[in-house]
Amino acid sequence: MRKKTSLKDIAGAVGVSTALVSYVLNNREKEARVNADTAREIREAAKRMSYHPNQVAKSLKSGKSLAIGVIVADISNPFFGYLARTIEDESKKKGYTVIFGSSDESMKKSQRLMETLINRQIDGFIIAPAEGTEPQLEYLEKANIPFVLIDRYFKNLETSYVVIDNFKATYQATGKLLENGKEKIAFVCYKNKLQHTKERYRGYVQALKDHGKPDVKKLICEVEFNNSAYFRDKFEGLLNAPTKVDAVLFSTNTLSIMGLKLVIDMGIRVPEDLSVFCFDQSESYDLFYCPISYVHQPLEEIGQRAVQILFDRMSNKQNTYQQVILNAELVMRKSCGK
Amino acid sequence: MRKKTSLKDIAGAVGVSTALVSYVLNNREKEARVNADTAREIREAAKRMSYHPNQVAKSLKSGKSLAIGVIVADISNPFFGYLARTIEDESKKKGYTVIFGSSDESMKKSQRLMETLINRQIDGFIIAPAEGTEPQLEYLEKANIPFVLIDRYFKNLETSYVVIDNFKATYQATGKLLENGKEKIAFVCYKNKLQHTKERYRGYVQALKDHGKPDVKKLICEVEFNNSAYFRDKFEGLLNAPTKVDAVLFSTNTLSIMGLKLVIDMGIRVPEDLSVFCFDQSESYDLFYCPISYVHQPLEEIGQRAVQILFDRMSNKQNTYQQVILNAELVMRKSCGK
DNA sequence: ATGAAAGCGCTAACAC
DNA sequence: GTGTTAGCGCTTTCAT
């Protein structure tokens, strides 16, 4: 069993042309008015010879790959894993295959990934874009390859996207901590120029300002990606500083986890010594000794909407940009004190 | 900018044949003795016209897709997410694209996934096989499509695989609990016939038997996949039973997490009231109020070895089956009492 | 109701 | 050194 069965093999076996076989196996026998008996014979032969249509040949012919590319920062991060899973399920329903790739927030890797997928004639993209990837998106635009951004977007680029209202999310979370009487609320975020990062930052700052606390410089801890040693230093420094932080708001799930580990290591008690507000979701928020309050993103809806928008675009049902801003939900637990 | 540039377009622009363009852009100008100037012109034109080789056409021609398929239970489960990430990175190094899919431990979904990927002319598979998928693997074998199993394998099927010594893992973990003086050690596992499940079960039972405790019936909690209500009932029942369990060994990460949540809800103190030993890895094992002991699988090595074996097979360097059994590592923390 | 044939983009054997 | 051409497996138009 070396070689795969092709349409031609079946045609030969049944004694008809490949055209007929093609019609029948694509269930288009009616419109092609194929004889019912011939059709049956073809189907039987296909089954008997265990025929599998060659999607590569189909794609070459049709110009459609029936595949979409999904670029996230890291598929092993549960945040993206869950998003990816939703996208996978949703796309499968429409007969599409999904090809995932991790960019590690790197422009270079994102570029390579995108090229690979473009070479594979991907029909569309769903992307959580890394910093500085605007030109890559502009290229997609120029090349007329539909795409939808998730999680982040670029202010100066008109695209479709599905994100949450990040400003509101941190504004409200900070507000809750303030309501609970916290005076020195720290904010931990990544250092980058991505829209979602900036919005979360703005939301936090604005909330403090609106409560007569414009002096935030010493409360903010900006750290680099993929550098946990740096994070440790920086955050430990903040907690030990004379500022005497009494609450902290983490702006992503990875930061939250790293932060909580350090909190344990330092023997800091939550919420007695420190109130904590996290972001995204994690099993750990339930398992930490003090149940963690967090900003919950509707990942399933984000994935579904992104797929919907992409498919509308790909099928030309919709050729305007769609911009969806969803609300995050504050899940209140004991960790933000009282 | 509607249509993509093809070899022919470049050939036309430069005024040469497509053959030359093909040689040059595949860096085979030497062996084809292409004029250096012509080569330069071709490269320039390719760049100028932003040429991207059509991988679909290449695949059709060559019969190789330069893609491998990876089937796991659920890409959103960090265990598989991490494994997937390793496989992605490793494959990318060799110029291959990876297509992931989640089977949800369902034979049907696994079957559909496999067909989709076969239609796409995938060059090889890495699979964490679901229960009852032996026929699917036999089909791959017959169709001469290379594959490597990970995490699980089938005793009655000769295949390549990379797994851990599951018997030893639970045997040793149970041993540690016994050493710590635990008398009634419960075991929580999924109810299925997969080899890794059975081995973990056997390891636990054997350890108790070797310590003169052959009576394990009342200590074992077997639960169904994707049924957390069922788990809750069953496990809560076990903890409340007159048996008075003083330790519990969970046999997967998902069971561990569900179990720990219940332990918290029930107000059981670890390790005072109950010692706990978990499986796989999770951020939560560090963040639980009592650091959790666990059986750690070398995920990175599993992924790397699987990719290596698959590529050796695909390049015909190796046409025998490779069976790798790695050791898991016991990470000892406070949760297993003293 | 069915078949012949062109062509999707690319490679490679062969001719010149 | 370079061009011509067949063909990978499939779809689809046009004859018959």
XYZ file of C-alpha atoms (C1' of nucleotides) in Angstrom:
708
model
C 0.000 0.000 0.000
C 2.498 2.555 -1.142
C 0.573 4.976 -3.283
C -2.613 6.806 -2.389
C -5.746 6.375 -4.429
C -6.578 9.285 -6.652
C -9.644 10.271 -8.604
C -8.002 8.783 -11.653
C -7.607 5.410 -9.974
C -11.287 5.333 -9.177
C -12.182 6.487 -12.654
C -10.082 3.686 -14.042
C -11.582 1.081 -11.747
C -15.147 2.047 -12.564
C -14.482 2.808 -16.195
C -15.620 6.425 -16.257
C -13.897 9.790 -16.520
C -12.400 11.653 -13.589
C -14.962 14.370 -14.118
C -17.798 12.094 -13.106
C -15.927 10.842 -10.089
C -15.278 14.391 -9.014
C -18.935 15.345 -9.356
C -20.171 12.351 -7.421
C -17.681 12.518 -4.572
C -18.471 16.188 -4.128
C -22.173 15.406 -4.002
C -22.845 17.364 -7.127
C -24.262 14.455 -9.103
C -27.655 16.131 -9.388
C -26.522 19.259 -11.124
C -24.207 17.210 -13.311
C -27.003 14.733 -13.991
C -24.937 11.653 -13.299
C -26.642 8.310 -13.724
C -27.722 6.997 -10.333
C -26.155 3.587 -10.859
C -22.878 5.089 -12.019
C -22.892 7.291 -8.956
C -23.412 4.305 -6.700
C -20.598 2.396 -8.342
C -18.270 5.339 -7.938
C -19.081 5.695 -4.287
C -18.532 2.019 -3.702
C -15.210 2.050 -5.464
C -14.119 5.089 -3.476
C -14.963 3.323 -0.261
C -13.406 0.048 -1.298
C -10.193 1.737 -2.364
C -10.318 3.924 0.752
C -10.111 7.144 -1.187
C -9.171 10.363 0.587
C -9.453 13.542 -1.448
C -6.169 15.370 -1.744
C -6.831 18.699 -0.122
C -3.556 20.037 -1.414
C -4.644 19.538 -5.010
C -8.047 20.984 -4.240
C -6.428 24.040 -2.717
C -4.133 24.551 -5.643
C -7.035 24.389 -8.019
C -9.428 26.505 -6.022
C -7.038 28.984 -4.530
C -8.653 28.390 -1.130
C -6.878 26.373 1.524
C -9.834 26.070 3.902
C -7.407 26.846 6.655
C -6.952 29.834 8.915
C -3.865 30.860 10.812
C -3.889 31.845 14.460
C -0.946 33.695 15.908
C -0.775 34.089 19.680
C 2.047 34.928 22.037
C 2.372 31.463 23.515
C 0.095 28.521 23.079
C 1.258 27.024 26.374
C -0.114 30.024 28.272
C -3.600 28.888 29.342
C -5.017 32.266 28.394
C -4.086 31.717 24.770
C -4.646 27.991 24.991
C -8.239 28.508 25.914
C -8.700 31.138 23.244
C -7.114 28.819 20.708
C -9.390 26.010 21.728
C -12.486 28.113 21.187
C -11.227 29.204 17.792
C -10.432 25.618 16.870
C -13.921 24.397 17.730
C -15.651 27.285 16.051
C -13.636 26.954 12.854
C -14.085 23.223 12.680
C -17.828 23.759 12.612
C -17.346 25.662 9.382
C -15.097 23.022 7.876
C -11.902 24.950 8.386
C -8.599 23.751 9.764
C -6.678 25.977 12.152
C -2.922 26.358 12.209
C -1.584 27.857 15.438
C 1.745 29.476 16.041
C 3.454 31.201 18.965
C 5.195 34.515 18.453
C 6.707 34.861 21.939
C 5.867 38.545 21.549
C 8.694 38.755 19.052
C 8.400 40.733 15.831
C 10.813 38.415 14.092
C 9.035 35.233 15.054
C 5.714 36.736 14.176
C 7.080 37.682 10.772
C 8.446 34.224 10.088
C 5.244 32.609 11.221
C 3.167 34.827 9.031
C 5.298 34.127 5.992
C 5.070 30.410 6.545
C 1.328 30.627 6.787
C 1.000 32.918 3.796
C 3.061 30.476 1.755
C 0.575 27.852 2.788
C -2.145 29.977 1.251
C -3.988 30.486 4.503
C -7.404 32.028 3.851
C -7.353 34.318 6.857
C -5.727 35.168 10.160
C -6.681 35.679 13.764
C -3.841 37.437 15.497
C -2.881 38.632 18.951
C -0.290 40.991 17.483
C 3.123 41.472 19.045
C 4.637 44.890 19.531
C 5.872 46.489 16.329
C 4.025 44.204 13.969
C 2.028 46.966 12.314
C 3.918 46.594 9.022
C 3.059 42.914 8.949
C -0.592 43.750 9.276
C -0.337 46.408 6.630
C 1.153 43.821 4.347
C -1.787 41.493 4.950
C -4.089 44.351 4.164
C -2.274 45.110 0.935
C -2.192 41.459 -0.021
C -5.900 41.335 0.600
C -5.685 38.595 3.221
C -8.484 38.996 5.758
C -7.552 39.105 9.424
C -9.003 39.904 12.821
C -6.991 41.027 15.821
C -7.719 39.757 19.318
C -6.631 40.872 22.757
C -4.773 43.879 21.318
C -5.087 46.290 18.430
C -3.302 49.325 17.055
C -4.811 52.736 17.424
C -3.307 54.040 14.206
C -4.342 51.064 12.106
C -7.842 50.531 10.879
C -8.546 46.833 11.279
C -11.140 44.480 12.606
C -10.602 43.453 16.200
C -12.211 41.892 19.250
C -10.927 43.134 22.577
C -12.195 44.027 26.013
C -12.512 47.502 27.414
C -9.201 47.437 29.185
C -9.396 50.966 30.497
C -12.688 50.254 32.170
C -11.421 46.950 33.529
C -8.526 48.366 35.509
C -10.425 51.543 36.318
C -13.108 49.494 38.003
C -10.730 47.049 39.655
C -8.753 49.919 41.104
C -12.014 51.486 42.187
C -12.914 48.389 44.154
C -9.631 48.482 45.992
C -10.157 52.155 46.761
C -13.661 51.449 48.021
C -12.132 48.947 50.360
C -10.020 51.690 51.817
C -6.705 50.900 50.216
C -4.350 53.860 50.190
C -1.278 52.694 48.346
C -2.302 50.577 45.405
C 0.524 49.240 43.292
C 0.183 48.328 39.631
C 2.244 45.638 37.929
C 2.392 45.552 34.152
C 4.615 44.738 31.220
C 6.705 47.401 29.651
C 5.523 47.778 26.077
C 3.601 49.999 23.750
C 0.722 47.654 23.058
C -2.680 49.205 23.207
C -4.065 46.868 25.857
C -1.088 47.489 28.102
C -1.460 51.232 27.806
C -5.199 51.142 28.390
C -4.872 49.048 31.520
C -2.252 51.454 32.724
C -4.459 54.445 31.963
C -7.427 52.923 33.729
C -5.456 52.421 36.879
C -3.921 55.892 36.831
C -7.236 57.574 36.085
C -8.984 55.778 38.935
C -6.370 56.981 41.401
C -6.501 60.490 39.996
C -10.276 60.569 40.287
C -9.852 59.716 43.938
C -7.404 62.518 44.530
C -4.288 60.407 44.232
C -2.364 61.781 41.279
C 0.987 60.675 42.601
C 1.462 57.186 41.195
C 5.066 57.047 40.013
C 6.324 55.064 42.967
C 3.476 52.601 42.817
C 4.016 51.326 39.316
C 6.116 48.323 38.511
C 6.850 47.889 34.815
C 8.673 44.699 33.869
C 10.048 43.009 30.777
C 8.653 39.948 29.051
C 10.338 36.622 29.628
C 12.485 37.893 32.437
C 11.320 36.512 35.728
C 14.503 37.453 37.573
C 13.922 41.071 36.614
C 10.343 40.809 37.733
C 11.352 39.387 41.086
C 13.836 42.140 41.774
C 11.524 44.880 40.716
C 8.423 43.670 42.492
C 10.214 42.655 45.664
C 11.767 46.103 45.718
C 8.353 47.695 45.463
C 6.898 45.613 48.280
C 9.826 46.387 50.550
C 9.938 50.076 49.711
C 9.063 52.736 52.278
C 5.990 53.508 50.211
C 4.285 50.711 52.149
C 2.033 49.365 49.466
C -1.222 47.964 50.831
C -2.697 46.563 47.632
C -1.577 45.438 44.214
C -3.281 45.104 40.855
C -1.652 42.746 38.356
C -2.424 43.386 34.739
C -2.018 39.926 33.193
C -2.287 36.317 34.262
C 1.429 35.627 33.971
C 2.265 38.625 36.130
C -0.380 37.562 38.621
C 1.079 34.104 39.010
C 4.638 35.319 39.364
C 3.457 37.932 41.815
C 1.509 35.516 43.970
C 4.494 33.188 44.165
C 6.655 36.017 45.411
C 4.001 37.048 47.899
C 4.088 33.560 49.343
C 7.874 33.447 49.402
C 8.027 36.761 51.212
C 5.545 35.581 53.786
C 3.173 38.436 53.089
C -0.388 37.754 54.237
C -3.309 38.318 51.864
C -5.467 40.237 52.477
C -4.237 41.296 55.955
C -0.920 42.792 54.837
C -1.721 43.167 51.179
C -4.840 43.176 49.053
C -4.545 41.550 45.661
C -6.427 41.931 42.383
C -5.445 39.748 39.435
C -6.197 39.600 35.722
C -7.504 36.980 33.300
C -8.152 33.581 34.776
C -6.237 30.777 36.383
C -6.987 27.695 38.396
C -4.653 29.199 40.928
C -7.012 32.042 41.722
C -9.246 29.471 43.370
C -6.470 27.528 44.999
C -4.477 30.313 46.571
C -5.016 30.291 50.319
C -7.093 33.406 49.996
C -9.501 33.324 47.042
C -8.321 35.863 44.505
C -10.373 38.663 42.979
C -9.782 39.039 39.275
C -10.765 40.720 36.062
C -12.335 38.012 33.962
C -12.166 38.201 30.192
C -14.915 36.463 28.204
C -12.492 34.287 26.258
C -15.111 32.137 24.667
C -16.971 35.117 23.304
C -13.773 36.735 22.095
C -12.874 33.611 20.149
C -16.322 33.142 18.719
C -16.737 36.724 17.651
C -13.312 36.784 16.052
C -14.086 33.670 14.035
C -17.458 35.047 13.024
C -15.998 38.311 11.831
C -13.223 36.566 9.955
C -15.629 34.276 8.143
C -17.971 37.092 7.264
C -15.009 38.829 5.763
C -13.702 35.796 3.933
C -17.054 35.103 2.379
C -17.368 38.748 1.368
C -20.540 39.081 3.346
C -18.907 41.963 5.067
C -16.159 44.161 3.748
C -16.062 46.830 6.398
C -13.982 46.575 9.521
C -15.703 45.247 12.586
C -14.578 46.487 15.954
C -15.904 44.701 18.999
C -15.210 45.877 22.511
C -16.507 43.538 25.172
C -16.827 44.119 28.861
C -14.667 42.259 31.307
C -16.272 41.058 34.505
C -14.953 41.722 37.996
C -14.979 38.592 40.100
C -14.897 39.676 43.714
C -13.325 37.448 46.344
C -11.630 37.830 49.673
C -8.233 38.875 48.353
C -9.085 42.524 47.956
C -9.697 43.041 51.627
C -12.404 44.983 53.326
C -3.047 43.959 -5.708
C -5.442 41.151 -6.312
C -3.379 38.313 -7.638
C -0.285 36.799 -6.101
C 2.972 36.750 -7.985
C 3.987 33.382 -9.319
C 7.173 31.986 -10.738
C 5.793 32.676 -14.161
C 5.286 36.357 -13.391
C 8.889 36.679 -12.359
C 10.052 34.728 -15.378
C 8.061 37.091 -17.553
C 9.416 40.187 -15.857
C 13.040 39.107 -16.127
C 12.625 37.471 -19.507
C 13.730 33.963 -18.596
C 12.018 30.611 -18.128
C 10.297 29.487 -14.979
C 12.875 26.743 -14.617
C 15.628 29.240 -14.005
C 13.557 31.169 -11.543
C 12.783 27.981 -9.675
C 16.438 27.009 -9.482
C 17.560 30.396 -8.272
C 14.865 30.900 -5.664
C 15.582 27.466 -4.281
C 19.274 28.286 -4.069
C 20.160 25.629 -6.530
C 21.728 27.991 -9.067
C 25.121 26.359 -8.665
C 24.133 22.891 -9.679
C 21.993 24.292 -12.452
C 24.860 26.587 -13.510
C 22.751 29.705 -13.741
C 24.500 32.871 -14.830
C 25.323 34.974 -11.785
C 23.820 38.141 -13.252
C 20.652 36.377 -14.264
C 20.411 34.977 -10.766
C 20.763 38.422 -9.272
C 18.113 39.841 -11.549
C 15.753 37.054 -10.624
C 16.272 37.610 -6.941
C 15.714 41.302 -7.319
C 12.543 40.800 -9.286
C 11.286 38.320 -6.704
C 11.879 40.818 -3.959
C 10.425 43.725 -5.867
C 7.305 41.803 -6.743
C 7.197 40.439 -3.182
C 7.113 36.856 -4.303
C 6.029 34.167 -1.865
C 6.443 30.575 -3.021
C 3.184 28.701 -3.105
C 3.722 25.882 -0.647
C 0.531 24.227 -1.798
C 1.868 23.829 -5.311
C 5.201 22.650 -3.977
C 3.476 20.066 -1.848
C 1.381 18.803 -4.713
C 4.448 18.418 -6.837
C 6.680 16.885 -4.214
C 4.164 14.808 -2.330
C 5.555 16.263 0.926
C 3.581 18.844 2.852
C 6.377 19.754 5.275
C 3.745 19.671 7.962
C 3.099 17.339 10.864
C -0.120 16.797 12.727
C -0.362 16.746 16.490
C -3.409 15.290 18.160
C -3.841 15.845 21.881
C -6.822 15.594 24.200
C -7.218 19.324 24.744
C -4.878 22.085 23.714
C -6.244 24.329 26.465
C -5.022 21.934 29.133
C -1.615 23.322 30.112
C -0.162 19.821 30.160
C -0.840 19.436 26.453
C -0.264 23.104 25.758
C 3.263 22.865 27.028
C 3.874 19.650 25.148
C 2.484 21.252 22.001
C 4.722 24.248 22.435
C 7.818 22.090 22.654
C 6.783 20.178 19.566
C 6.091 23.417 17.711
C 9.510 24.845 18.483
C 11.329 21.648 17.706
C 9.538 21.153 14.389
C 10.038 24.732 13.323
C 13.775 24.224 13.644
C 13.497 21.584 10.966
C 11.368 23.736 8.709
C 8.121 21.972 9.457
C 4.752 23.451 10.274
C 2.646 21.881 13.000
C -1.109 21.494 12.895
C -2.692 20.841 16.287
C -6.064 19.393 17.051
C -7.975 18.421 20.195
C -9.707 15.069 20.411
C -11.443 15.595 23.764
C -10.616 11.930 24.370
C -13.276 11.097 21.819
C -12.779 8.378 19.228
C -15.054 10.169 16.799
C -13.311 13.513 17.047
C -9.958 11.850 16.807
C -11.098 10.082 13.662
C -12.376 13.240 12.030
C -9.241 15.125 12.923
C -7.056 12.435 11.521
C -8.964 12.337 8.268
C -8.734 16.087 7.878
C -5.012 15.969 8.422
C -4.508 12.999 6.132
C -6.397 14.842 3.418
C -3.960 17.655 3.915
C -1.156 15.229 3.160
C 0.446 15.579 6.558
C 3.890 13.948 6.540
C 3.605 12.495 10.015
C 1.752 12.484 13.300
C 2.448 12.882 16.973
C -0.520 11.590 18.898
C -1.727 11.281 22.471
C -4.239 8.613 21.473
C -7.745 8.514 22.876
C -9.322 5.319 24.097
C -10.362 2.961 21.318
C -8.330 4.588 18.585
C -6.238 1.501 17.806
C -7.913 1.034 14.416
C -7.015 4.591 13.483
C -3.390 3.893 14.247
C -3.500 0.650 12.330
C -4.817 2.576 9.384
C -1.893 5.001 9.568
C 0.432 2.058 9.686
C -1.171 0.495 6.631
C -1.152 3.811 4.797
C 2.513 4.103 5.609
C 2.146 7.403 7.445
C 4.760 7.693 10.193
C 3.577 8.480 13.700
C 4.779 8.563 17.285
C 2.559 8.208 20.334
C 3.075 10.316 23.421
C 1.745 10.085 26.959
C -0.049 6.810 26.212
C 0.450 3.750 24.041
C -1.282 0.460 23.347
C 0.185 -2.740 24.651
C -1.126 -4.827 21.769
C 0.077 -2.460 19.054
C 3.664 -2.225 17.981
C 4.365 1.466 17.489
C 6.879 4.109 18.367
C 6.123 5.987 21.553
C 7.530 8.276 24.207
C 6.016 7.904 27.658
C 7.031 7.905 31.281
C 7.234 4.881 33.519
C 3.803 5.364 35.003
C 3.884 2.285 37.178
C 7.066 3.418 38.830
C 5.749 6.960 39.220
C 2.714 6.058 41.294
C 4.526 3.195 43.002
C 7.115 5.617 44.293
C 4.659 8.381 45.115
C 2.556 5.954 47.103
C 5.747 4.731 48.756
C 6.554 8.239 49.929
C 3.155 8.577 51.534
C 3.598 5.217 53.228
C 7.023 6.224 54.493
C 5.371 9.239 56.030
C 3.148 6.923 57.995
C -0.060 7.290 56.010
C -2.421 4.412 56.601
C -5.368 5.053 54.330
C -4.130 6.368 51.015
C -6.828 7.084 48.450
C -6.224 7.055 44.713
C -8.157 9.212 42.256
C -8.058 8.350 38.573
C -10.080 8.401 35.399
C -12.097 5.413 34.399
C -10.680 4.166 31.118
C -8.643 1.433 29.553
C -5.703 3.542 28.477
C -2.327 2.098 29.241
C -1.092 5.035 31.300
C -4.222 4.980 33.442
C -3.855 1.286 34.113
C -0.170 1.561 34.902
C -0.688 4.356 37.370
C -3.404 2.314 38.982
C -1.183 -0.753 39.138
C 1.689 1.184 40.648
C -0.480 2.444 43.448
C -2.035 -0.942 44.184
C 1.298 -2.711 44.091
C 2.895 -0.267 46.505
C 0.106 -0.833 49.020
C 0.293 -4.570 48.552
C 4.049 -4.551 49.104
C 3.401 -2.807 52.386
C 0.919 -5.386 53.519
C -2.154 -3.431 52.499
C -3.903 -5.517 49.871
C -7.313 -4.131 50.651
C -7.674 -1.115 48.395
C -11.210 -1.310 46.982
C -12.634 1.330 49.272
C -9.760 3.700 48.669
C -10.051 4.047 44.926
C -12.090 6.736 43.256
C -12.568 6.237 39.515
C -14.299 9.064 37.677
C -15.441 9.928 34.185
C -13.930 12.460 31.826
C -15.611 15.807 31.464
C -17.949 15.248 34.353
C -16.996 17.433 37.256
C -20.295 16.950 39.088
C -19.683 13.219 39.085
C -16.163 13.773 40.346
C -17.376 15.976 43.153
C -19.917 13.458 44.354
C -17.571 10.563 44.193
C -14.582 12.223 45.793
C -16.568 13.980 48.473
C -18.142 10.646 49.306
C -14.739 9.084 49.672
C -13.444 11.812 51.974
C -16.518 11.619 54.164
C -16.607 7.826 54.277
C -15.940 5.910 57.491
C -12.724 4.685 55.878
C -11.127 7.880 57.153
C -8.700 8.530 54.363
C -5.514 10.253 55.534
C -3.833 10.807 52.169
C -4.739 11.025 48.520
C -2.822 10.517 45.294
C -4.262 12.157 42.193
C -3.269 10.626 38.887
C -3.555 13.590 36.515
C -3.313 17.362 36.659
C -7.001 17.923 35.970
C -8.000 15.550 38.747
C -5.511 17.227 41.055
C -6.955 20.666 40.464
C -10.546 19.557 40.892
C -9.545 17.661 43.994
C -7.720 20.544 45.600
C -10.676 22.817 45.007
C -12.937 20.380 46.774
C -10.457 20.021 49.617
C -10.613 23.768 50.127
C -14.389 23.851 49.918
C -14.679 21.102 52.489
C -12.361 22.910 54.852
C -9.952 20.007 55.036
C -6.480 20.986 56.206
C -3.426 19.865 54.232
C -1.307 18.189 55.446
C -2.752 18.009 58.978
C -6.012 16.272 58.075
C -5.002 14.975 54.685
C -1.766 14.463 52.837
C -1.843 15.179 49.134
C 0.241 13.994 46.184
C -0.532 15.358 42.713
C 0.462 14.585 39.152
C 1.941 16.522 36.242
C 2.524 20.190 36.843
C 0.537 23.295 37.568
C 1.174 26.788 38.789
C -1.318 25.942 41.455
C 0.959 23.401 43.089
C 3.112 26.322 44.184
C 0.246 28.598 45.079
C -1.868 26.282 47.173
C -1.574 27.252 50.806
C 0.501 24.180 51.425
C 3.095 23.528 48.714
C 2.068 20.426 46.837
C 4.170 17.331 46.198
C 3.821 16.030 42.676
C 4.982 13.612 40.059
C 6.708 15.719 37.455
C 6.790 14.598 33.842
C 9.703 15.786 31.683
C 7.436 17.397 29.103
C 10.162 19.106 27.198
C 12.092 15.890 26.746
C 8.957 13.997 25.776
C 8.219 16.524 23.050
C 11.758 16.650 21.783
C 12.224 12.909 21.674
C 8.903 12.437 19.913
C 9.835 14.946 17.231
C 13.262 13.401 16.830
C 11.849 9.917 16.402
C 9.241 11.125 13.962
C 11.790 12.900 11.798
C 14.148 9.971 11.804
C 11.276 7.893 10.606
C 10.125 10.362 7.971
C 13.597 10.680 6.537
C 13.911 6.900 6.498
C 16.953 7.076 8.713
C 15.176 4.691 10.974
C 12.483 2.254 10.066
C 12.183 0.306 13.280
C 9.899 1.327 16.098
C 11.421 3.377 18.856
C 10.058 3.025 22.336
C 11.197 5.510 24.920
C 10.255 5.256 28.562
C 11.401 8.203 30.635
C 11.470 8.571 34.372
C 9.166 10.958 36.108
C 10.568 12.939 38.995
C 9.028 13.152 42.444
C 8.951 16.714 43.687
C 8.626 16.574 47.449
C 6.940 19.384 49.316
C 5.020 19.851 52.514
C 1.700 18.477 51.298
C 2.552 14.849 51.909
C 2.928 15.281 55.609
C 5.521 13.851 57.875
C -25.312 11.467 -19.285
C -20.386 11.419 -20.034
C -15.567 12.452 -21.599
C -11.635 15.371 -23.088
C -8.761 18.735 -21.852
C -6.978 22.945 -19.824
C -4.847 24.793 -15.987
C -3.872 25.977 -10.744
C 2.051 26.839 -9.404
C 5.771 24.336 -9.155
C 9.863 20.967 -10.194
C 12.977 18.310 -12.853
C 14.301 15.509 -16.691
C 15.786 16.510 -20.962
C 16.856 19.089 -25.096
C 19.376 22.608 -27.210
C 23.436 28.437 -19.497
C 18.763 28.327 -20.606
C 14.167 26.800 -22.397
C 10.533 23.255 -23.046
C 7.559 20.257 -21.194
C 5.202 16.724 -18.500
C 2.775 15.965 -14.599
C 1.465 16.161 -9.284
C -4.575 15.582 -8.242
C -8.227 18.114 -8.831
C -12.245 21.048 -10.978
C -14.863 22.765 -14.642
C -15.945 24.276 -19.308
C -17.203 22.676 -23.452
C -18.149 19.006 -26.741
C -20.590 15.170 -27.874
